[in-house]
Amino acid sequence: MPLTLTAFERHLLAGGDCEARALAMRILVAAAEMLGANELVEIASAHVDGCLYHGDGGVEFAERLVAGGGKVAVSTTLNVGALDLLHPERVRSGSHARFMARRQMEAYRSLGCTPTWTCAPYQAGHRPAFGEQVAWGESNAIAFCNSVLGARTERYGDFLDACCAVTARAPLYGLHTSEARRATVVIDASRVPPDLAARDVFYAVLGTWLGRALGEGEIGVIGGLDAHPTEDQLKALGAAAASSGAVALFHVAGVTPEAPTVEDALGHQPAGRRLVLTGLDLSAAADRLTTAVPGSGASLVLDAVAVGSPHFSVQEFDRLVSLLDGIRFRVPFYACTGRGVLEQLERTGQREALERAGVVLIVDTCVVVTPILPVGGGVLMTCSGKFAHYGPATTGFETVFGSLEDCVRSAAEGRVVRAEGVWSW
Amino acid sequence: MVTGRALVLAPPAVGPLLMLQAPLSFWGGVDAATGRISDPRHPDFGRSITGVVLALPSAIGSSSSSAIMLELLREGTAPVALLMGTADAILALGVVVGRELDQDAIPVLEVPWPLLAAVPSGTQVRVSGATVSEVTP
């Protein structure tokens, strides 16, 4: 069946509103046809990832929308850019990239987007309601939006995210439809000891395993988990699963809104596959997140620590601050966050406590999308599954994965110190 | 001759077929300035994709690959056509946006992979409409 447009959508396409909306609608229609959508769906909000500089074409596109009279038609937040606008000196890009990255960020602001500059918009006040149709970019934000909030988005990347925001429309397909949101794979997590399931470090590793265990188009429901994961733990799970694999939606029985029970998540249909989560699975997944190899007999010398992918929340900073008593770091310790969270840290005095211990706060951007880490590479430690996954390719650093406690202790000692035996039971 | 589905229609293109041996993410995997595959873990690492009819079993990875496709067109380092085993709006979208920004579009086709896989890499092929055919010398 071909794509059918409403009278209003045809009006936008014909340029009846402005040239920017006509341009956005042409691209949206092309995408919808490629994806086999029969119609467009009206969206309530958008989160745009296209504000990160990858080359001058992205700037030209955004400025073309601005020049065509473009304004976003729904409430739209912005993902990270390639600059820390509040601390410009922390990014080492060349002058052309810096100039163009700023122009690109400025163009999206001119379109009427809210300059949140965060990959955790859901912790910066942008929380769509259950069942609401939206168009979000940024893989961790997509996973959180679908899984934890129960709002409905497909994966929207550069250009298409902005076209959806400007027209308030998205192709009606995939995760916008109830049928595609049903779980098809059951993961039995009942063997995971409750003390492990209570720890933050478990969720990044579970996500890393999940992303690799699921095939294309499969959706998992995790059952039998003896824990009540926090919002930040679910955020870590989704971010890791969306980087090691293509997970845009997961269910946790008794926790996430579309999964009161495993059977509900399955839509009361038979599961395609059932997997039992073992300690061996988890230790193998944890090992994948560490690429640095110690020399013979020596412990690993550490060059930097980075946390905050996705951007750290106020609660995550509370935990970090609680670990800093009497600590002085020997290596740079970067914590990435949104400017909204930074304001709260300033109000509570935590910013001072963090900086006194040597934490370098990075806002509006992060260490894997733009050059911030020290020149020359080395060994980077992190408690983020996403940093551990992308770090080696995008920063040139080898990575070591560990808990936040391990990261703090290691940064203080200047060498990798990890609690071993976490994954064996 | 292999017939597929046209994702982006553009004037016919001729070039040597380059069959990638593994899926490729353009973001983090292709250098737009040189047109070479830059992911050291990819089996075709170092190869140029400029001027070829590029056949990918499937695209993977970041949706920012649309932006890299656009940069390839702007830099003049793009392939002359894309043939994909699995339809994916990401690379094709970069071509559609390029056309809006006054770049020449290249044809993008979804093709039945087993049929295409029988054609050896390096064969001169012509991509026209929804078909791929060998160019006889």
Coordinates of C-alpha atoms in Angstrom, one line a residue, chain A residues 16-361:
Chain A
G16 CA 1.8 26.1 1.9
D17 CA 3.3 26.8 5.3
C18 CA 7.0 27.6 4.7
E19 CA 9.9 26.3 2.7
A20 CA 11.5 24.6 5.8
R21 CA 8.4 22.5 6.4
A22 CA 8.2 21.6 2.8
L23 CA 11.8 20.5 2.8
A24 CA 11.3 18.5 6.0
M25 CA 8.2 16.9 4.6
R26 CA 10.0 15.9 1.4
I27 CA 12.6 14.1 3.4
L28 CA 10.1 12.6 5.8
V29 CA 8.0 11.3 2.9
A30 CA 11.1 9.8 1.2
A31 CA 12.1 8.0 4.5
A32 CA 8.5 6.8 5.1
E33 CA 8.4 5.3 1.6
M34 CA 11.8 3.5 2.1
L35 CA 10.6 2.1 5.4
G36 CA 7.3 0.9 3.9
A37 CA 5.1 3.1 6.2
N38 CA 1.5 3.6 4.9
E39 CA 0.9 6.9 6.8
L40 CA 2.5 9.4 9.1
V41 CA 1.7 9.7 12.8
E42 CA 1.4 12.9 14.8
I43 CA 4.0 13.3 17.5
A44 CA 3.9 15.1 20.8
S45 CA 7.6 15.9 21.3
A46 CA 11.1 15.3 19.8
H47 CA 14.6 14.9 21.0
V48 CA 17.1 15.9 18.3
D49 CA 20.6 14.3 18.1
G50 CA 21.5 16.1 14.8
C51 CA 23.1 19.0 16.6
L52 CA 26.5 17.2 16.9
Y53 CA 29.0 18.3 14.3
H54 CA 30.2 15.5 12.0
G55 CA 31.0 17.8 9.0
D56 CA 29.9 20.9 7.3
G57 CA 26.9 19.2 5.6
G58 CA 25.1 19.0 9.0
V59 CA 25.6 22.8 9.5
E60 CA 24.3 23.5 6.0
F61 CA 21.2 21.4 6.5
A62 CA 20.3 23.0 9.8
E63 CA 20.9 26.5 8.4
R64 CA 18.8 25.7 5.4
L65 CA 15.9 24.9 7.8
V66 CA 16.4 28.2 9.6
A67 CA 16.6 30.2 6.3
G68 CA 13.4 28.5 5.2
G69 CA 11.5 29.9 8.1
G70 CA 11.7 26.7 10.1
K71 CA 10.5 26.4 13.7
V72 CA 9.9 23.2 15.6
A73 CA 6.2 22.3 15.8
V74 CA 6.5 20.3 19.0
S75 CA 8.5 20.7 22.2
T76 CA 12.0 19.6 21.3
T77 CA 15.1 19.0 23.4
L78 CA 18.6 18.9 22.1
N79 CA 21.3 16.2 22.5
V80 CA 24.9 16.9 23.1
G81 CA 26.9 19.1 20.7
A82 CA 30.6 19.0 20.0
L83 CA 31.5 21.8 22.4
D84 CA 31.2 22.5 26.1
L85 CA 29.7 26.0 25.7
L86 CA 30.2 26.8 29.4
H87 CA 33.9 25.7 29.5
P88 CA 35.0 26.1 25.8
E89 CA 38.7 25.6 26.7
R90 CA 38.1 22.0 27.6
V91 CA 37.6 20.9 24.0
R92 CA 40.7 20.7 21.8
S93 CA 39.1 20.8 18.3
G94 CA 40.7 22.9 15.5
S95 CA 39.4 26.3 14.8
H96 CA 37.2 25.3 11.8
A97 CA 35.5 22.4 13.6
R98 CA 35.0 24.6 16.6
F99 CA 33.5 27.4 14.5
M100 CA 31.2 25.1 12.6
A101 CA 30.1 23.1 15.7
R102 CA 29.0 26.3 17.3
R103 CA 27.1 27.4 14.1
Q104 CA 25.3 24.0 14.1
M105 CA 24.3 24.3 17.8
E106 CA 23.2 27.9 17.2
A107 CA 21.0 26.9 14.2
Y108 CA 19.1 24.3 16.2
R109 CA 18.5 26.8 18.9
S110 CA 17.1 29.2 16.3
L111 CA 14.7 26.5 15.2
G112 CA 13.1 26.8 18.7
C113 CA 14.6 23.7 20.3
T114 CA 15.3 23.8 24.0
P115 CA 19.1 24.0 24.5
T116 CA 19.3 21.1 27.0
W117 CA 22.5 19.7 25.3
T118 CA 22.1 16.4 27.1
C119 CA 21.8 12.7 26.2
A120 CA 19.6 12.3 29.2
P121 CA 16.7 14.6 28.4
Y122 CA 14.4 12.4 30.5
Q123 CA 16.4 13.7 33.5
A124 CA 16.2 17.3 32.3
G125 CA 12.4 17.5 32.5
H126 CA 11.5 16.0 29.1
R127 CA 9.3 13.0 30.0
P128 CA 6.6 12.0 27.5
A129 CA 3.6 10.3 28.9
F130 CA 2.9 6.5 28.7
G131 CA 1.8 5.6 25.2
E132 CA 2.5 9.0 23.7
Q133 CA 3.9 9.1 20.2
V134 CA 7.2 10.9 19.9
A135 CA 10.3 11.1 17.7
W136 CA 13.6 10.8 19.6
G137 CA 17.2 10.4 18.6
E138 CA 20.2 9.2 20.6
S139 CA 20.3 5.5 21.2
N140 CA 20.2 5.6 25.0
A141 CA 17.5 8.2 25.1
I142 CA 15.4 6.1 22.7
A143 CA 15.8 3.0 24.8
F144 CA 14.8 4.9 28.0
C145 CA 11.9 6.6 26.3
N146 CA 10.4 3.4 25.0
S147 CA 11.3 1.1 27.9
V148 CA 11.1 3.1 31.1
L149 CA 8.5 5.8 30.1
G150 CA 6.5 3.6 27.8
A151 CA 6.3 6.4 25.2
R152 CA 6.7 5.3 21.6
T153 CA 9.5 6.2 19.3
E154 CA 11.5 4.5 16.5
R155 CA 15.3 5.3 16.1
Y156 CA 15.6 8.7 14.6
G157 CA 19.0 9.9 13.6
D158 CA 20.6 12.9 12.0
F159 CA 18.3 14.9 9.7
L160 CA 15.2 12.8 10.2
D161 CA 14.9 13.8 13.9
A162 CA 14.8 17.5 12.9
C163 CA 12.3 16.8 10.0
C164 CA 10.0 15.1 12.5
A165 CA 10.3 18.0 15.0
V166 CA 9.6 20.7 12.3
T167 CA 6.5 18.9 10.9
A168 CA 5.3 17.2 14.1
R169 CA 5.1 14.0 12.1
A170 CA 6.9 10.6 12.0
P171 CA 6.6 7.6 9.7
L172 CA 4.0 5.2 11.3
Y173 CA 6.0 1.9 11.6
G174 CA 8.0 -0.2 13.9
L175 CA 7.9 0.7 17.6
H176 CA 5.2 3.3 17.0
T177 CA 2.8 0.3 16.7
S178 CA 1.7 -2.0 19.5
E179 CA 2.5 -5.2 17.7
A180 CA 6.2 -4.3 17.3
R181 CA 6.6 -3.6 21.0
R182 CA 5.8 -7.1 22.2
A183 CA 8.6 -9.1 23.7
T184 CA 9.7 -12.2 21.7
V185 CA 12.6 -13.4 23.9
V186 CA 12.3 -14.3 27.6
I187 CA 15.4 -13.8 29.8
D188 CA 15.3 -15.7 33.0
A189 CA 17.4 -13.7 35.5
S190 CA 16.3 -15.7 38.6
R191 CA 19.8 -17.1 39.2
V192 CA 21.3 -13.6 39.7
P193 CA 22.1 -13.2 43.4
P194 CA 20.0 -10.3 45.0
D195 CA 23.1 -8.6 46.3
L196 CA 24.5 -8.4 42.8
A197 CA 21.2 -7.3 41.3
A198 CA 21.2 -4.4 43.7
R199 CA 24.5 -3.0 42.5
D200 CA 24.8 -0.4 39.8
V201 CA 27.7 -2.2 38.0
F202 CA 25.4 -5.1 37.3
Y203 CA 23.1 -3.1 35.0
A204 CA 25.8 -1.9 32.5
V205 CA 27.0 -5.5 32.2
L206 CA 23.5 -6.9 31.8
G207 CA 22.8 -4.4 29.1
T208 CA 26.1 -5.2 27.3
W209 CA 25.1 -8.9 27.4
L210 CA 21.5 -8.2 26.3
G211 CA 22.6 -6.1 23.2
R212 CA 24.7 -9.0 22.0
A213 CA 22.3 -11.8 22.9
L214 CA 19.4 -10.4 20.9
G215 CA 19.2 -10.7 17.2
E216 CA 17.9 -8.1 14.8
G217 CA 14.3 -7.2 15.6
E218 CA 14.1 -9.3 18.8
I219 CA 12.8 -7.7 21.9
G220 CA 13.6 -9.1 25.3
V221 CA 11.7 -9.3 28.6
I222 CA 13.8 -9.9 31.7
G223 CA 12.0 -12.0 34.3
G224 CA 12.8 -13.3 37.7
L225 CA 15.1 -10.5 38.7
D226 CA 15.2 -10.2 42.5
A227 CA 15.6 -6.5 42.7
H228 CA 13.8 -3.1 42.1
P229 CA 16.2 -1.3 39.8
T230 CA 16.4 2.4 40.2
E231 CA 15.9 4.8 37.3
D232 CA 19.7 5.3 36.9
Q233 CA 20.2 1.5 36.8
L234 CA 17.6 1.2 34.0
K235 CA 19.3 4.0 32.2
A236 CA 22.6 2.2 32.4
L237 CA 21.0 -1.0 31.2
G238 CA 19.4 0.7 28.2
A239 CA 22.5 2.6 27.2
A240 CA 24.8 -0.4 27.3
A241 CA 22.3 -2.5 25.3
A242 CA 21.9 0.2 22.7
S243 CA 25.6 0.4 22.2
S244 CA 26.6 -3.3 22.2
G245 CA 23.5 -4.1 20.1
A246 CA 20.5 -2.3 18.5
V247 CA 18.2 -2.4 21.5
A248 CA 15.6 0.3 21.3
L249 CA 13.1 -1.3 23.8
F250 CA 13.5 -3.7 26.6
H251 CA 11.0 -4.9 29.3
V252 CA 11.7 -5.9 32.9
A253 CA 8.8 -7.8 34.4
G254 CA 7.3 -6.0 37.4
V255 CA 9.3 -2.9 36.7
T256 CA 8.8 -1.3 33.2
P257 CA 5.3 -0.1 32.3
E258 CA 4.5 -2.5 29.5
A259 CA 5.6 -5.6 31.5
P260 CA 3.5 -6.0 34.7
T261 CA 4.4 -9.7 34.1
V262 CA 6.5 -11.7 31.6
E263 CA 3.2 -12.9 30.0
D264 CA 1.9 -9.3 29.6
A265 CA 5.2 -8.3 27.9
L266 CA 4.8 -11.3 25.5
G267 CA 1.3 -10.1 24.7
H268 CA 0.1 -13.5 26.0
Q269 CA 1.7 -15.2 23.0
P270 CA 4.4 -17.9 23.0
A271 CA 8.0 -16.7 23.4
G272 CA 10.3 -17.2 20.4
R273 CA 13.3 -18.0 22.6
R274 CA 14.1 -18.4 26.3
L275 CA 17.5 -17.7 27.7
V276 CA 18.8 -18.3 31.2
L277 CA 21.2 -15.7 32.4
T278 CA 24.4 -17.2 34.0
G279 CA 27.4 -15.8 35.8
L280 CA 29.5 -17.0 32.9
D281 CA 27.4 -14.8 30.5
L282 CA 27.9 -11.8 32.7
S283 CA 31.6 -12.2 33.3
A284 CA 32.1 -12.6 29.5
A285 CA 30.1 -9.5 28.9
A286 CA 32.1 -7.6 31.6
D287 CA 35.4 -8.7 30.0
R288 CA 34.3 -7.3 26.6
L289 CA 34.2 -3.9 28.2
T290 CA 37.9 -4.0 29.1
T291 CA 40.4 -3.8 26.2
A292 CA 43.5 -2.7 28.2
V293 CA 45.9 -5.5 29.0
P294 CA 48.3 -5.3 31.9
G295 CA 52.0 -6.0 31.3
S296 CA 53.5 -9.1 32.8
G297 CA 53.3 -9.0 36.6
A298 CA 52.6 -5.3 36.7
S299 CA 49.3 -3.7 37.6
L300 CA 47.8 -1.4 35.0
V301 CA 48.8 2.2 35.2
L302 CA 45.8 4.5 34.7
D303 CA 45.8 7.7 32.6
A304 CA 42.2 9.0 33.1
V305 CA 38.7 8.2 34.4
A306 CA 35.5 9.2 32.7
V307 CA 31.9 8.8 33.9
G308 CA 28.6 10.1 32.8
S309 CA 27.5 8.3 29.7
P310 CA 24.6 8.8 29.7
H311 CA 25.0 12.2 31.4
F312 CA 25.2 11.8 35.2
S313 CA 22.0 12.6 37.2
V314 CA 21.8 14.4 40.5
Q315 CA 21.5 11.1 42.3
E316 CA 24.6 9.7 40.6
F317 CA 26.5 12.8 41.7
D318 CA 25.2 12.2 45.2
R319 CA 26.9 8.8 45.1
L320 CA 30.1 10.1 43.7
V321 CA 30.3 12.9 46.3
S322 CA 29.8 10.3 49.0
L323 CA 32.9 8.4 47.8
L324 CA 35.1 11.5 47.8
D325 CA 35.8 11.8 51.5
G326 CA 39.6 12.4 51.9
I327 CA 40.2 11.5 48.2
R328 CA 42.7 13.3 46.0
F329 CA 42.9 12.1 42.4
R330 CA 46.3 11.4 40.7
V331 CA 44.8 11.3 37.2
P332 CA 42.1 13.4 35.5
F333 CA 38.6 12.4 36.5
Y334 CA 36.0 13.6 34.0
A335 CA 32.2 13.6 34.9
C336 CA 29.9 14.5 32.0
T337 CA 26.5 15.9 32.6
G338 CA 23.8 18.3 31.4
R339 CA 23.8 22.0 32.3
G340 CA 20.5 21.5 34.2
V341 CA 22.2 19.1 36.6
L342 CA 25.2 21.4 36.9
E343 CA 22.9 24.2 38.1
Q344 CA 21.6 21.9 40.9
L345 CA 25.2 20.9 41.9
E346 CA 26.0 24.6 42.2
R347 CA 22.9 25.2 44.4
T348 CA 23.8 22.4 46.7
G349 CA 27.5 23.2 46.9
Q350 CA 28.4 19.8 45.5
R351 CA 30.1 21.4 42.5
E352 CA 32.7 22.7 44.9
A353 CA 33.2 19.4 46.7
L354 CA 33.6 17.6 43.3
E355 CA 36.1 20.1 42.0
R356 CA 38.1 20.2 45.2
A357 CA 38.7 16.4 44.8
G358 CA 39.8 17.0 41.2
V359 CA 36.6 16.0 39.3
V360 CA 36.5 17.9 35.9
L361 CA 32.9 18.6 35.1

